[in-house]
Amino acid sequence: MAKILIVDDAAFMRKVIRDTLTKNGFTDLHEAVDGKDAVEKYFELQPDLVLMDMDGLEALKAIRAKDNKANVVMCSAMGQEAMVVEAVQAGIKDFIVKPFKEDRLMKTVNSILGNP
């Protein structure tokens, strides 16, 4: 089973994502509360996928600088188009607009992880 790192400064959002993934059969889930924590946990855990809040743009760059194969999906609220463009240039695999529907999250996760 895939190892997933959930990064968001909002505990509620981490819980929503964790609950959605758990409900869909994912069990190897880890959390980080900010970019610094995300970078440390990424290199400690070597997750298959990172779901990261747009505030983690610098963490994304730090991770991709050392691991250009990192699977990172950014979660963004509307109105952050400039940051999304910068994140795409930095190598994200996809982005999800918050608030998101469960099926959108799972479609993205399964697509990146190669699950049917």
PDB file of C-alpha atoms in Angstrom:
ATOM      1  CA  MET A   1       0.000   0.000   0.000  1.00  0.00           C
ATOM      2  CA  ALA A   2       1.156   3.506  -0.809  1.00  0.00           C
ATOM      3  CA  LYS A   3       2.668   5.786   1.824  1.00  0.00           C
ATOM      4  CA  ILE A   4       1.107   9.265   1.755  1.00  0.00           C
ATOM      5  CA  LEU A   5       2.228  12.454   3.499  1.00  0.00           C
ATOM      6  CA  ILE A   6      -0.519  15.016   4.170  1.00  0.00           C
ATOM      7  CA  VAL A   7       0.740  18.580   4.651  1.00  0.00           C
ATOM      8  CA  ASP A   8      -1.539  21.378   5.801  1.00  0.00           C
ATOM      9  CA  ASP A   9      -1.345  23.915   8.603  1.00  0.00           C
ATOM     10  CA  ALA A  10      -5.063  23.419   9.278  1.00  0.00           C
ATOM     11  CA  ALA A  11      -5.724  20.367  11.440  1.00  0.00           C
ATOM     12  CA  PHE A  12      -9.279  20.186  10.096  1.00  0.00           C
ATOM     13  CA  MET A  13      -8.061  19.895   6.501  1.00  0.00           C
ATOM     14  CA  ARG A  14      -5.538  17.199   7.436  1.00  0.00           C
ATOM     15  CA  LYS A  15      -8.371  15.293   9.129  1.00  0.00           C
ATOM     16  CA  VAL A  16     -10.672  15.618   6.102  1.00  0.00           C
ATOM     17  CA  ILE A  17      -7.966  14.281   3.782  1.00  0.00           C
ATOM     18  CA  ARG A  18      -6.935  11.520   6.217  1.00  0.00           C
ATOM     19  CA  ASP A  19     -10.554  10.422   6.708  1.00  0.00           C
ATOM     20  CA  THR A  20     -11.168  10.357   2.942  1.00  0.00           C
ATOM     21  CA  LEU A  21      -8.040   8.316   2.272  1.00  0.00           C
ATOM     22  CA  THR A  22      -8.757   5.931   5.154  1.00  0.00           C
ATOM     23  CA  LYS A  23     -12.311   5.395   3.927  1.00  0.00           C
ATOM     24  CA  ASN A  24     -10.847   4.466   0.542  1.00  0.00           C
ATOM     25  CA  GLY A  25      -8.455   1.855   1.910  1.00  0.00           C
ATOM     26  CA  PHE A  26      -5.245   3.826   2.500  1.00  0.00           C
ATOM     27  CA  THR A  27      -3.616   3.107   5.853  1.00  0.00           C
ATOM     28  CA  ASP A  28       0.018   4.291   5.666  1.00  0.00           C
ATOM     29  CA  LEU A  29      -0.746   7.969   6.251  1.00  0.00           C
ATOM     30  CA  HIS A  30       1.501  10.597   7.815  1.00  0.00           C
ATOM     31  CA  GLU A  31       1.051  14.280   8.558  1.00  0.00           C
ATOM     32  CA  ALA A  32       3.138  17.441   8.572  1.00  0.00           C
ATOM     33  CA  VAL A  33       1.987  20.809   9.877  1.00  0.00           C
ATOM     34  CA  ASP A  34       4.173  23.163   7.832  1.00  0.00           C
ATOM     35  CA  GLY A  35       6.777  23.293   5.088  1.00  0.00           C
ATOM     36  CA  LYS A  36       9.781  22.680   7.337  1.00  0.00           C
ATOM     37  CA  ASP A  37       8.061  19.667   8.909  1.00  0.00           C
ATOM     38  CA  ALA A  38       7.080  18.454   5.421  1.00  0.00           C
ATOM     39  CA  VAL A  39      10.644  18.518   4.093  1.00  0.00           C
ATOM     40  CA  GLU A  40      11.985  16.681   7.159  1.00  0.00           C
ATOM     41  CA  LYS A  41       9.252  14.037   7.038  1.00  0.00           C
ATOM     42  CA  TYR A  42       9.545  13.625   3.274  1.00  0.00           C
ATOM     43  CA  PHE A  43      13.184  12.596   3.492  1.00  0.00           C
ATOM     44  CA  GLU A  44      12.599  10.515   6.627  1.00  0.00           C
ATOM     45  CA  LEU A  45       9.558   8.638   5.259  1.00  0.00           C
ATOM     46  CA  GLN A  46      10.142   8.648   1.476  1.00  0.00           C
ATOM     47  CA  PRO A  47       6.378   8.730   0.760  1.00  0.00           C
ATOM     48  CA  ASP A  48       4.894   7.669  -2.565  1.00  0.00           C
ATOM     49  CA  LEU A  49       2.726  10.797  -2.645  1.00  0.00           C
ATOM     50  CA  VAL A  50       2.555  14.162  -0.898  1.00  0.00           C
ATOM     51  CA  LEU A  51      -0.689  16.127  -0.648  1.00  0.00           C
ATOM     52  CA  MET A  52       0.392  19.659   0.237  1.00  0.00           C
ATOM     53  CA  ASP A  53      -1.329  22.964   0.883  1.00  0.00           C
ATOM     54  CA  MET A  54      -0.286  25.777  -1.456  1.00  0.00           C
ATOM     55  CA  ASP A  55       1.481  27.448   1.475  1.00  0.00           C
ATOM     56  CA  GLY A  56       4.081  24.697   1.054  1.00  0.00           C
ATOM     57  CA  LEU A  57       5.517  26.088  -2.176  1.00  0.00           C
ATOM     58  CA  GLU A  58       9.011  26.515  -0.706  1.00  0.00           C
ATOM     59  CA  ALA A  59       8.845  22.995   0.729  1.00  0.00           C
ATOM     60  CA  LEU A  60       7.864  21.705  -2.715  1.00  0.00           C
ATOM     61  CA  LYS A  61      10.930  23.379  -4.221  1.00  0.00           C
ATOM     62  CA  ALA A  62      13.193  21.969  -1.480  1.00  0.00           C
ATOM     63  CA  ILE A  63      11.838  18.442  -1.984  1.00  0.00           C
ATOM     64  CA  ARG A  64      12.026  18.576  -5.783  1.00  0.00           C
ATOM     65  CA  ALA A  65      15.582  19.989  -5.642  1.00  0.00           C
ATOM     66  CA  LYS A  66      16.759  16.752  -4.009  1.00  0.00           C
ATOM     67  CA  ASP A  67      14.198  14.349  -5.502  1.00  0.00           C
ATOM     68  CA  ASN A  68      12.949  15.345  -8.938  1.00  0.00           C
ATOM     69  CA  LYS A  69      10.726  12.259  -9.044  1.00  0.00           C
ATOM     70  CA  ALA A  70       8.688  13.292  -5.977  1.00  0.00           C
ATOM     71  CA  ASN A  71       4.926  12.966  -6.496  1.00  0.00           C
ATOM     72  CA  VAL A  72       3.456  16.143  -5.045  1.00  0.00           C
ATOM     73  CA  VAL A  73      -0.129  17.337  -5.425  1.00  0.00           C
ATOM     74  CA  MET A  74      -0.886  20.860  -4.273  1.00  0.00           C
ATOM     75  CA  CYS A  75      -4.236  21.799  -2.752  1.00  0.00           C
ATOM     76  CA  SER A  76      -5.271  25.367  -3.471  1.00  0.00           C
ATOM     77  CA  ALA A  77      -8.131  27.697  -2.679  1.00  0.00           C
ATOM     78  CA  MET A  78      -9.551  29.718  -5.537  1.00  0.00           C
ATOM     79  CA  GLY A  79      -7.720  32.944  -6.293  1.00  0.00           C
ATOM     80  CA  GLN A  80      -4.181  31.534  -6.046  1.00  0.00           C
ATOM     81  CA  GLU A  81      -3.612  31.172  -9.775  1.00  0.00           C
ATOM     82  CA  ALA A  82      -0.135  32.752  -9.700  1.00  0.00           C
ATOM     83  CA  MET A  83       0.979  30.307  -7.018  1.00  0.00           C
ATOM     84  CA  VAL A  84      -0.465  27.383  -8.990  1.00  0.00           C
ATOM     85  CA  VAL A  85       1.552  28.433 -12.049  1.00  0.00           C
ATOM     86  CA  GLU A  86       4.701  28.641  -9.909  1.00  0.00           C
ATOM     87  CA  ALA A  87       3.940  25.220  -8.396  1.00  0.00           C
ATOM     88  CA  VAL A  88       3.470  23.710 -11.868  1.00  0.00           C
ATOM     89  CA  GLN A  89       6.820  25.149 -12.908  1.00  0.00           C
ATOM     90  CA  ALA A  90       8.345  23.625  -9.757  1.00  0.00           C
ATOM     91  CA  GLY A  91       7.096  20.177 -10.734  1.00  0.00           C
ATOM     92  CA  ILE A  92       3.769  19.355  -9.098  1.00  0.00           C
ATOM     93  CA  LYS A  93       1.926  16.388 -10.565  1.00  0.00           C
ATOM     94  CA  ASP A  94      -1.526  17.954 -10.183  1.00  0.00           C
ATOM     95  CA  PHE A  95      -3.489  20.417  -8.091  1.00  0.00           C
ATOM     96  CA  ILE A  96      -6.841  20.216  -6.385  1.00  0.00           C
ATOM     97  CA  VAL A  97      -8.995  23.258  -5.690  1.00  0.00           C
ATOM     98  CA  LYS A  98     -10.286  23.555  -2.121  1.00  0.00           C
ATOM     99  CA  PRO A  99     -12.903  22.837  -1.055  1.00  0.00           C
ATOM    100  CA  PHE A 100     -12.712  19.599  -3.023  1.00  0.00           C
ATOM    101  CA  LYS A 101     -15.078  16.713  -3.478  1.00  0.00           C
ATOM    102  CA  GLU A 102     -14.003  13.273  -2.279  1.00  0.00           C
ATOM    103  CA  ASP A 103     -14.162  11.777  -5.768  1.00  0.00           C
ATOM    104  CA  ARG A 104     -11.820  14.466  -7.153  1.00  0.00           C
ATOM    105  CA  LEU A 105      -9.245  13.754  -4.448  1.00  0.00           C
ATOM    106  CA  MET A 106      -9.441  10.002  -4.952  1.00  0.00           C
ATOM    107  CA  LYS A 107      -9.288  10.247  -8.748  1.00  0.00           C
ATOM    108  CA  THR A 108      -6.089  12.302  -8.470  1.00  0.00           C
ATOM    109  CA  VAL A 109      -4.511  10.062  -5.812  1.00  0.00           C
ATOM    110  CA  ASN A 110      -5.301   6.863  -7.694  1.00  0.00           C
ATOM    111  CA  SER A 111      -4.146   8.269 -11.015  1.00  0.00           C
ATOM    112  CA  ILE A 112      -0.756   9.333  -9.664  1.00  0.00           C
ATOM    113  CA  LEU A 113      -0.251   6.092  -7.764  1.00  0.00           C
ATOM    114  CA  GLY A 114      -1.250   4.016 -10.789  1.00  0.00           C
ATOM    115  CA  ASN A 115      -4.293   2.474  -9.130  1.00  0.00           C
ATOM    116  CA  PRO A 116      -7.304   1.511 -11.259  1.00  0.00           C
TER     117      PRO A 116
END
